[in-house]
Amino acid sequence: MCIDLHLHSFYSDGILSPGELVRMAVANGLEGIALTDHDTVEGIEEFLDHARHDITLIPGFEVSALHRGISVHILGYGVDHRNNELLSGLRKLQEGREKRNREIIGKLRDMGHDIRIEELEAVSTHGQTGRPHIARLLKEKGIVRTPNDAFTLFFGKKGPAWVKRFAYSAAESIGMIHQAGGIAVLAHPGKIDCHPGNISLFIAELTERGLDGIEVYHPSHPPAVEKKLRQIAEKYQLVLSGGSDYHGNHKNFSSMAGGTGGFCPPSSLLQALLGRMKTRLQA
Ligand code: AMP
Ligand code: FE
Ligand code: FE
Ligand code: ZN
């Protein structure tokens, strides 16, 4: 049996609703899933409305943060989605997104492209709006051929319309998750832009700052990385997690666990994760 603790809905840059994700997870025979939209818990209420006896639903979110100037993604699992401090913490990230979206559109207009901020509403009907939505709009307008081209040509890290946005430090992000009753799990450590030889030290530092676990199973991790991460988790007594990072059936993304792709984080991880969540709550 498998689990999938990293899923995006249309409350951020996924294309399915939280309810559709639950339905697909049940069809795939998953034992547990987590909703982890970027910088928002807006979809959690709807997600939990679809609770059923045959699957564990974990409320979560994914936040981009900085540690030593390097970008990391941190998953918060089991947070209280009504927690005021969490909501105001997320608000600051959301304002940062809005500001960046305006700046990116401004740069694209300066480059002579016919695109307006109001047009984004049609491609982002719920929750948070980000570069993937701008990419979809550019594709619809025939300015790029694929959303991926929008990243390469315009607003990927090296593009002419790249804009930085506000981010908390990893320590602040972990603190925000803990105070909302959740556990902090480092997402796809294999994607972190640091020397492979330094990843263990990097994770050790985050552990000192309260990190609870790492996402060992991710479609971007080759077997050797998975193995190394398992050893690191054991060394620092971190819980193991796994998820597909499913965004709906976009070309560039993986499919949900338990599907035809063969990706399957084992459901045996679930007990340890739920146990850690319980311990955190009691702490
Ligand atoms: P943002 O949240 O606005 O910073 O955009 C980051 C999101 O864009 C990531 O979570 C991915 O879902 C998506 N993304 C990143 N790189 C690409 C790419 N090359 N093509 C399509 N989508 C991408
Ligand atoms: Fe995304
Ligand atoms: Fe991520
Ligand atoms: Zn993600």
mmCIF file of C-alpha atoms and ligand atoms in Angstrom:
data_model
loop_
_atom_site.group_PDB
_atom_site.id
_atom_site.type_symbol
_atom_site.label_atom_id
_atom_site.label_comp_id
_atom_site.label_asym_id
_atom_site.label_seq_id
_atom_site.Cartn_x
_atom_site.Cartn_y
_atom_site.Cartn_z
ATOM 1 C CA MET A 1 0.000 0.000 0.000
ATOM 2 C CA CYS A 2 1.144 3.544 -0.713
ATOM 3 C CA ILE A 3 0.720 7.067 0.626
ATOM 4 C CA ASP A 4 1.134 10.445 -1.059
ATOM 5 C CA LEU A 5 1.919 13.295 1.308
ATOM 6 C CA HIS A 6 2.647 16.006 -1.246
ATOM 7 C CA LEU A 7 -0.277 17.136 -3.400
ATOM 8 C CA HIS A 8 -1.266 20.474 -4.949
ATOM 9 C CA SER A 9 -4.843 21.550 -5.691
ATOM 10 C CA PHE A 10 -6.241 24.536 -7.573
ATOM 11 C CA TYR A 11 -5.903 26.527 -4.336
ATOM 12 C CA SER A 12 -2.314 26.972 -5.529
ATOM 13 C CA ASP A 13 -0.892 25.770 -8.844
ATOM 14 C CA GLY A 14 -2.553 22.370 -9.182
ATOM 15 C CA ILE A 15 -5.548 21.855 -11.448
ATOM 16 C CA LEU A 16 -7.822 19.571 -9.405
ATOM 17 C CA SER A 17 -10.047 20.503 -6.463
ATOM 18 C CA PRO A 18 -9.232 19.043 -3.025
ATOM 19 C CA GLY A 19 -12.270 16.760 -3.388
ATOM 20 C CA GLU A 20 -11.077 15.482 -6.762
ATOM 21 C CA LEU A 21 -7.668 14.726 -5.226
ATOM 22 C CA VAL A 22 -9.324 12.649 -2.478
ATOM 23 C CA ARG A 23 -11.382 10.753 -5.055
ATOM 24 C CA MET A 24 -8.328 10.011 -7.183
ATOM 25 C CA ALA A 25 -6.361 8.915 -4.102
ATOM 26 C CA VAL A 26 -9.115 6.479 -3.129
ATOM 27 C CA ALA A 27 -9.228 5.140 -6.692
ATOM 28 C CA ASN A 28 -5.437 4.646 -6.497
ATOM 29 C CA GLY A 29 -5.885 2.709 -3.246
ATOM 30 C CA LEU A 30 -3.833 5.160 -1.151
ATOM 31 C CA GLU A 31 -3.871 4.809 2.622
ATOM 32 C CA GLY A 32 -3.113 8.449 3.377
ATOM 33 C CA ILE A 33 -2.612 11.765 1.603
ATOM 34 C CA ALA A 34 -1.697 15.340 2.523
ATOM 35 C CA LEU A 35 -2.852 18.504 0.795
ATOM 36 C CA THR A 36 0.216 20.750 0.549
ATOM 37 C CA ASP A 37 -0.607 23.829 -1.488
ATOM 38 C CA HIS A 38 2.018 26.561 -1.839
ATOM 39 C CA ASP A 39 1.756 29.235 0.889
ATOM 40 C CA THR A 40 -1.907 28.616 1.717
ATOM 41 C CA VAL A 41 -4.271 26.501 3.807
ATOM 42 C CA GLU A 42 -7.327 27.827 2.004
ATOM 43 C CA GLY A 43 -8.185 24.427 0.500
ATOM 44 C CA ILE A 44 -7.960 22.531 3.809
ATOM 45 C CA GLU A 45 -11.586 23.027 4.909
ATOM 46 C CA GLU A 46 -12.835 21.607 1.604
ATOM 47 C CA PHE A 47 -10.224 18.822 1.794
ATOM 48 C CA LEU A 48 -11.359 17.742 5.266
ATOM 49 C CA ASP A 49 -15.005 17.889 4.176
ATOM 50 C CA HIS A 50 -14.147 14.846 2.049
ATOM 51 C CA ALA A 51 -12.958 12.773 5.026
ATOM 52 C CA ARG A 52 -13.854 9.088 4.817
ATOM 53 C CA HIS A 53 -13.065 5.988 6.849
ATOM 54 C CA ASP A 54 -10.774 4.317 4.311
ATOM 55 C CA ILE A 55 -8.112 7.046 3.955
ATOM 56 C CA THR A 56 -6.160 9.328 6.311
ATOM 57 C CA LEU A 57 -6.275 13.015 5.309
ATOM 58 C CA ILE A 58 -3.474 15.231 6.610
ATOM 59 C CA PRO A 59 -3.938 19.012 6.410
ATOM 60 C CA GLY A 60 -0.768 20.750 5.262
ATOM 61 C CA PHE A 61 0.944 23.368 3.130
ATOM 62 C CA GLU A 62 4.313 23.926 1.427
ATOM 63 C CA VAL A 63 6.395 27.010 2.015
ATOM 64 C CA SER A 64 9.506 28.234 0.163
ATOM 65 C CA ALA A 65 12.115 29.436 2.625
ATOM 66 C CA LEU A 66 15.796 30.372 2.785
ATOM 67 C CA HIS A 67 18.655 28.777 4.668
ATOM 68 C CA ARG A 68 22.179 30.130 4.119
ATOM 69 C CA GLY A 69 20.762 31.982 1.117
ATOM 70 C CA ILE A 70 19.696 28.688 -0.456
ATOM 71 C CA SER A 71 16.046 28.077 -1.339
ATOM 72 C CA VAL A 72 14.363 25.171 0.427
ATOM 73 C CA HIS A 73 10.767 23.967 0.476
ATOM 74 C CA ILE A 74 9.278 22.971 3.812
ATOM 75 C CA LEU A 75 6.067 21.005 4.283
ATOM 76 C CA GLY A 76 3.913 21.630 7.342
ATOM 77 C CA TYR A 77 1.800 18.592 8.243
ATOM 78 C CA GLY A 78 -1.067 18.464 10.722
ATOM 79 C CA VAL A 79 -1.371 22.210 11.201
ATOM 80 C CA ASP A 80 -4.501 23.858 12.566
ATOM 81 C CA HIS A 81 -5.682 25.669 9.450
ATOM 82 C CA ARG A 82 -7.609 28.177 11.561
ATOM 83 C CA ASN A 83 -4.569 29.213 13.651
ATOM 84 C CA ASN A 84 -4.397 33.020 13.553
ATOM 85 C CA GLU A 85 -0.646 33.340 13.736
ATOM 86 C CA LEU A 86 -0.285 30.868 10.885
ATOM 87 C CA LEU A 87 -2.827 32.760 8.800
ATOM 88 C CA SER A 88 -1.078 36.089 9.323
ATOM 89 C CA GLY A 89 2.305 34.489 8.621
ATOM 90 C CA LEU A 90 0.951 33.118 5.353
ATOM 91 C CA ARG A 91 -0.634 36.478 4.506
ATOM 92 C CA LYS A 92 2.814 38.037 4.305
ATOM 93 C CA LEU A 93 3.894 35.370 1.808
ATOM 94 C CA GLN A 94 0.706 35.889 -0.186
ATOM 95 C CA GLU A 95 1.310 39.650 -0.345
ATOM 96 C CA GLY A 96 4.805 38.881 -1.566
ATOM 97 C CA ARG A 97 3.305 36.793 -4.355
ATOM 98 C CA GLU A 98 0.866 39.515 -5.379
ATOM 99 C CA LYS A 99 3.673 42.052 -5.514
ATOM 100 C CA ARG A 100 5.850 39.721 -7.569
ATOM 101 C CA ASN A 101 3.034 38.878 -9.988
ATOM 102 C CA ARG A 102 2.525 42.600 -10.669
ATOM 103 C CA GLU A 103 6.246 43.101 -11.181
ATOM 104 C CA ILE A 104 6.561 40.154 -13.552
ATOM 105 C CA ILE A 105 3.585 41.354 -15.605
ATOM 106 C CA GLY A 106 5.158 44.843 -15.664
ATOM 107 C CA LYS A 107 8.424 43.433 -17.009
ATOM 108 C CA LEU A 108 6.603 41.388 -19.648
ATOM 109 C CA ARG A 109 4.686 44.506 -20.726
ATOM 110 C CA ASP A 110 7.951 46.460 -20.883
ATOM 111 C CA MET A 111 9.212 43.765 -23.219
ATOM 112 C CA GLY A 112 6.237 44.523 -25.464
ATOM 113 C CA HIS A 113 3.941 41.623 -24.581
ATOM 114 C CA ASP A 114 0.224 42.248 -24.401
ATOM 115 C CA ILE A 115 -0.653 40.917 -20.945
ATOM 116 C CA ARG A 116 -2.622 42.460 -18.080
ATOM 117 C CA ILE A 117 -2.784 41.576 -14.370
ATOM 118 C CA GLU A 118 -6.618 41.335 -14.519
ATOM 119 C CA GLU A 119 -6.319 38.485 -17.023
ATOM 120 C CA LEU A 120 -4.693 36.301 -14.361
ATOM 121 C CA GLU A 121 -8.027 35.849 -12.583
ATOM 122 C CA ALA A 122 -9.305 33.682 -15.418
ATOM 123 C CA VAL A 123 -6.450 31.185 -15.045
ATOM 124 C CA SER A 124 -6.287 31.294 -11.238
ATOM 125 C CA THR A 125 -9.810 30.931 -9.939
ATOM 126 C CA HIS A 126 -8.973 29.998 -6.331
ATOM 127 C CA GLY A 127 -6.324 30.670 -3.716
ATOM 128 C CA GLN A 128 -2.761 31.583 -4.569
ATOM 129 C CA THR A 129 -1.493 32.751 -7.942
ATOM 130 C CA GLY A 130 2.054 32.138 -9.080
ATOM 131 C CA ARG A 131 4.304 31.874 -12.081
ATOM 132 C CA PRO A 132 2.597 28.688 -13.351
ATOM 133 C CA HIS A 133 -0.603 30.721 -13.832
ATOM 134 C CA ILE A 134 1.241 33.460 -15.706
ATOM 135 C CA ALA A 135 2.791 30.688 -17.800
ATOM 136 C CA ARG A 136 -0.643 29.258 -18.623
ATOM 137 C CA LEU A 137 -1.907 32.703 -19.593
ATOM 138 C CA LEU A 138 1.099 33.302 -21.859
ATOM 139 C CA LYS A 139 0.409 29.963 -23.532
ATOM 140 C CA GLU A 140 -3.279 30.763 -24.026
ATOM 141 C CA LYS A 141 -2.303 34.068 -25.609
ATOM 142 C CA GLY A 142 0.090 32.322 -27.961
ATOM 143 C CA ILE A 143 3.090 34.196 -26.548
ATOM 144 C CA VAL A 144 4.807 30.911 -25.605
ATOM 145 C CA ARG A 145 4.314 27.387 -26.908
ATOM 146 C CA THR A 146 4.442 25.603 -23.530
ATOM 147 C CA PRO A 147 4.321 26.790 -19.886
ATOM 148 C CA ASN A 148 7.839 25.439 -19.511
ATOM 149 C CA ASP A 149 8.966 27.871 -22.245
ATOM 150 C CA ALA A 150 7.613 30.739 -20.133
ATOM 151 C CA PHE A 151 10.024 29.723 -17.356
ATOM 152 C CA THR A 152 12.967 29.348 -19.721
ATOM 153 C CA LEU A 153 12.316 32.454 -21.781
ATOM 154 C CA PHE A 154 10.979 34.813 -19.120
ATOM 155 C CA PHE A 155 10.773 34.153 -15.411
ATOM 156 C CA GLY A 156 12.927 31.178 -14.513
ATOM 157 C CA LYS A 157 15.828 32.132 -12.230
ATOM 158 C CA LYS A 158 17.972 33.261 -15.160
ATOM 159 C CA GLY A 159 15.189 34.863 -17.220
ATOM 160 C CA PRO A 160 14.807 38.576 -18.022
ATOM 161 C CA ALA A 161 11.496 38.801 -16.125
ATOM 162 C CA TRP A 162 12.674 36.951 -13.026
ATOM 163 C CA VAL A 163 11.645 38.681 -9.803
ATOM 164 C CA LYS A 164 12.566 37.784 -6.244
ATOM 165 C CA ARG A 165 9.770 37.470 -3.695
ATOM 166 C CA PHE A 166 9.591 37.665 0.073
ATOM 167 C CA ALA A 167 10.640 34.509 1.939
ATOM 168 C CA TYR A 168 11.036 33.612 5.602
ATOM 169 C CA SER A 169 14.120 31.854 6.859
ATOM 170 C CA ALA A 170 13.822 28.090 7.275
ATOM 171 C CA ALA A 171 13.981 28.558 11.065
ATOM 172 C CA GLU A 172 11.076 31.027 10.987
ATOM 173 C CA SER A 173 9.067 28.701 8.755
ATOM 174 C CA ILE A 174 9.638 25.747 11.080
ATOM 175 C CA GLY A 175 8.575 27.953 14.024
ATOM 176 C CA MET A 176 5.416 29.018 12.195
ATOM 177 C CA ILE A 177 4.483 25.360 11.555
ATOM 178 C CA HIS A 178 5.186 24.285 15.141
ATOM 179 C CA GLN A 179 3.159 27.055 16.725
ATOM 180 C CA ALA A 180 0.209 25.960 14.550
ATOM 181 C CA GLY A 181 0.526 22.425 15.967
ATOM 182 C CA GLY A 182 2.189 20.846 12.940
ATOM 183 C CA ILE A 183 5.441 19.100 12.095
ATOM 184 C CA ALA A 184 8.019 20.469 9.653
ATOM 185 C CA VAL A 185 9.299 18.206 6.888
ATOM 186 C CA LEU A 186 11.949 19.182 4.346
ATOM 187 C CA ALA A 187 10.487 18.717 0.850
ATOM 188 C CA HIS A 188 12.497 17.070 -1.955
ATOM 189 C CA PRO A 189 15.966 17.494 -0.351
ATOM 190 C CA GLY A 190 17.437 16.098 -3.576
ATOM 191 C CA LYS A 191 16.526 19.320 -5.344
ATOM 192 C CA ILE A 192 18.392 21.592 -2.921
ATOM 193 C CA ASP A 193 21.011 23.634 -4.693
ATOM 194 C CA CYS A 194 23.961 22.820 -2.441
ATOM 195 C CA HIS A 195 26.978 20.611 -2.981
ATOM 196 C CA PRO A 196 25.851 16.945 -2.629
ATOM 197 C CA GLY A 197 28.615 16.456 -0.077
ATOM 198 C CA ASN A 198 27.103 19.147 2.141
ATOM 199 C CA ILE A 199 23.520 17.943 2.213
ATOM 200 C CA SER A 200 23.965 15.988 5.442
ATOM 201 C CA LEU A 201 25.397 19.024 7.240
ATOM 202 C CA PHE A 202 22.686 21.217 5.765
ATOM 203 C CA ILE A 203 19.970 18.908 7.124
ATOM 204 C CA ALA A 204 21.776 18.721 10.477
ATOM 205 C CA GLU A 205 21.531 22.504 10.754
ATOM 206 C CA LEU A 206 17.830 22.453 9.963
ATOM 207 C CA THR A 207 17.368 19.697 12.558
ATOM 208 C CA GLU A 208 18.947 21.992 15.153
ATOM 209 C CA ARG A 209 16.308 24.521 14.166
ATOM 210 C CA GLY A 210 13.514 22.055 14.831
ATOM 211 C CA LEU A 211 13.048 20.117 11.603
ATOM 212 C CA ASP A 212 11.002 16.944 12.234
ATOM 213 C CA GLY A 213 11.400 14.986 9.040
ATOM 214 C CA ILE A 214 12.506 14.758 5.418
ATOM 215 C CA GLU A 215 10.747 13.783 2.220
ATOM 216 C CA VAL A 216 12.815 10.758 1.298
ATOM 217 C CA TYR A 217 10.486 9.544 -1.460
ATOM 218 C CA HIS A 218 9.992 12.053 -4.291
ATOM 219 C CA PRO A 219 9.833 11.391 -8.059
ATOM 220 C CA SER A 220 12.968 13.520 -8.555
ATOM 221 C CA HIS A 221 15.079 11.305 -6.258
ATOM 222 C CA PRO A 222 17.115 8.544 -7.903
ATOM 223 C CA PRO A 223 17.581 5.362 -5.783
ATOM 224 C CA ALA A 224 21.041 6.476 -4.589
ATOM 225 C CA VAL A 225 19.662 9.784 -3.258
ATOM 226 C CA GLU A 226 16.767 7.973 -1.593
ATOM 227 C CA LYS A 227 19.207 5.652 0.124
ATOM 228 C CA LYS A 228 21.402 8.503 1.343
ATOM 229 C CA LEU A 229 18.397 10.415 2.663
ATOM 230 C CA ARG A 230 17.223 7.328 4.535
ATOM 231 C CA GLN A 231 20.623 7.176 6.256
ATOM 232 C CA ILE A 232 20.497 10.887 7.104
ATOM 233 C CA ALA A 233 16.991 10.498 8.557
ATOM 234 C CA GLU A 234 18.199 7.677 10.755
ATOM 235 C CA LYS A 235 21.278 9.617 11.878
ATOM 236 C CA TYR A 236 19.305 12.657 13.015
ATOM 237 C CA GLN A 237 16.174 10.789 14.126
ATOM 238 C CA LEU A 238 13.998 12.456 11.544
ATOM 239 C CA VAL A 239 10.719 10.944 10.358
ATOM 240 C CA LEU A 240 10.508 9.853 6.736
ATOM 241 C CA SER A 241 7.910 11.142 4.329
ATOM 242 C CA GLY A 242 7.099 10.732 0.668
ATOM 243 C CA GLY A 243 4.914 12.332 -1.940
ATOM 244 C CA SER A 244 4.532 12.799 -5.671
ATOM 245 C CA ASP A 245 4.232 16.609 -5.837
ATOM 246 C CA TYR A 246 1.251 15.937 -8.116
ATOM 247 C CA HIS A 247 -0.151 19.125 -9.697
ATOM 248 C CA GLY A 248 -2.830 17.529 -11.898
ATOM 249 C CA ASN A 249 -2.007 16.019 -15.239
ATOM 250 C CA HIS A 250 0.462 18.654 -16.401
ATOM 251 C CA LYS A 251 3.080 17.443 -18.832
ATOM 252 C CA ASN A 252 6.061 18.453 -16.708
ATOM 253 C CA PHE A 253 4.864 16.859 -13.507
ATOM 254 C CA SER A 254 4.651 13.431 -11.938
ATOM 255 C CA SER A 255 1.450 11.466 -11.447
ATOM 256 C CA MET A 256 -0.128 10.663 -8.108
ATOM 257 C CA ALA A 257 1.318 7.760 -6.097
ATOM 258 C CA GLY A 258 -0.317 4.381 -6.576
ATOM 259 C CA GLY A 259 -0.979 5.084 -10.241
ATOM 260 C CA THR A 260 0.549 3.700 -13.393
ATOM 261 C CA GLY A 261 3.835 5.552 -12.828
ATOM 262 C CA GLY A 262 4.856 3.021 -10.173
ATOM 263 C CA PHE A 263 5.743 5.656 -7.553
ATOM 264 C CA CYS A 264 4.777 4.354 -4.111
ATOM 265 C CA PRO A 265 5.960 5.781 -0.777
ATOM 266 C CA PRO A 266 5.165 2.897 1.608
ATOM 267 C CA SER A 267 2.185 3.336 3.917
ATOM 268 C CA SER A 268 4.335 1.925 6.729
ATOM 269 C CA LEU A 269 5.704 5.493 7.099
ATOM 270 C CA LEU A 270 2.333 6.791 8.189
ATOM 271 C CA GLN A 271 2.397 5.585 11.806
ATOM 272 C CA ALA A 272 5.721 7.268 12.606
ATOM 273 C CA LEU A 273 4.563 10.512 11.010
ATOM 274 C CA LEU A 274 1.251 10.529 12.869
ATOM 275 C CA GLY A 275 3.122 9.652 16.066
ATOM 276 C CA ARG A 276 5.474 12.619 15.634
ATOM 277 C CA MET A 277 2.491 14.878 14.980
ATOM 278 C CA LYS A 278 0.880 13.698 18.198
ATOM 279 C CA THR A 279 4.078 14.256 20.207
ATOM 280 C CA ARG A 280 4.416 17.771 18.810
ATOM 281 C CA LEU A 281 0.850 18.584 19.755
ATOM 282 C CA GLN A 282 1.465 17.449 23.324
ATOM 283 C CA ALA A 283 4.787 19.306 23.616
HETATM 284 P P1 AMP B 1 5.988 30.136 -7.845
HETATM 285 O O1 AMP B 1 5.146 29.425 -6.832
HETATM 286 O O2 AMP B 1 5.277 31.277 -8.462
HETATM 287 O O3 AMP B 1 7.339 30.515 -7.341
HETATM 288 O O4 AMP B 1 6.239 29.071 -9.018
HETATM 289 C C1 AMP B 1 6.885 27.857 -8.705
HETATM 290 C C2 AMP B 1 6.071 26.698 -9.249
HETATM 291 O O5 AMP B 1 6.193 26.698 -10.647
HETATM 292 C C3 AMP B 1 6.590 25.351 -8.801
HETATM 293 O O6 AMP B 1 5.912 24.929 -7.630
HETATM 294 C C4 AMP B 1 6.217 24.436 -9.921
HETATM 295 O O7 AMP B 1 4.930 23.939 -9.711
HETATM 296 C C5 AMP B 1 6.179 25.362 -11.145
HETATM 297 N N1 AMP B 1 7.352 25.259 -12.035
HETATM 298 C C6 AMP B 1 8.638 25.425 -11.720
HETATM 299 N N2 AMP B 1 9.429 25.300 -12.805
HETATM 300 C C7 AMP B 1 8.599 25.058 -13.860
HETATM 301 C C8 AMP B 1 8.807 24.829 -15.244
HETATM 302 N N3 AMP B 1 10.018 24.845 -15.782
HETATM 303 N N4 AMP B 1 7.712 24.611 -16.029
HETATM 304 C C9 AMP B 1 6.489 24.601 -15.485
HETATM 305 N N5 AMP B 1 6.237 24.815 -14.178
HETATM 306 C C10 AMP B 1 7.269 25.022 -13.364
HETATM 307 FE FE FE B 2 4.002 24.006 -7.639
HETATM 308 FE FE FE B 3 8.331 22.089 -3.785
HETATM 309 ZN ZN ZN B 4 5.159 20.924 -4.185
#
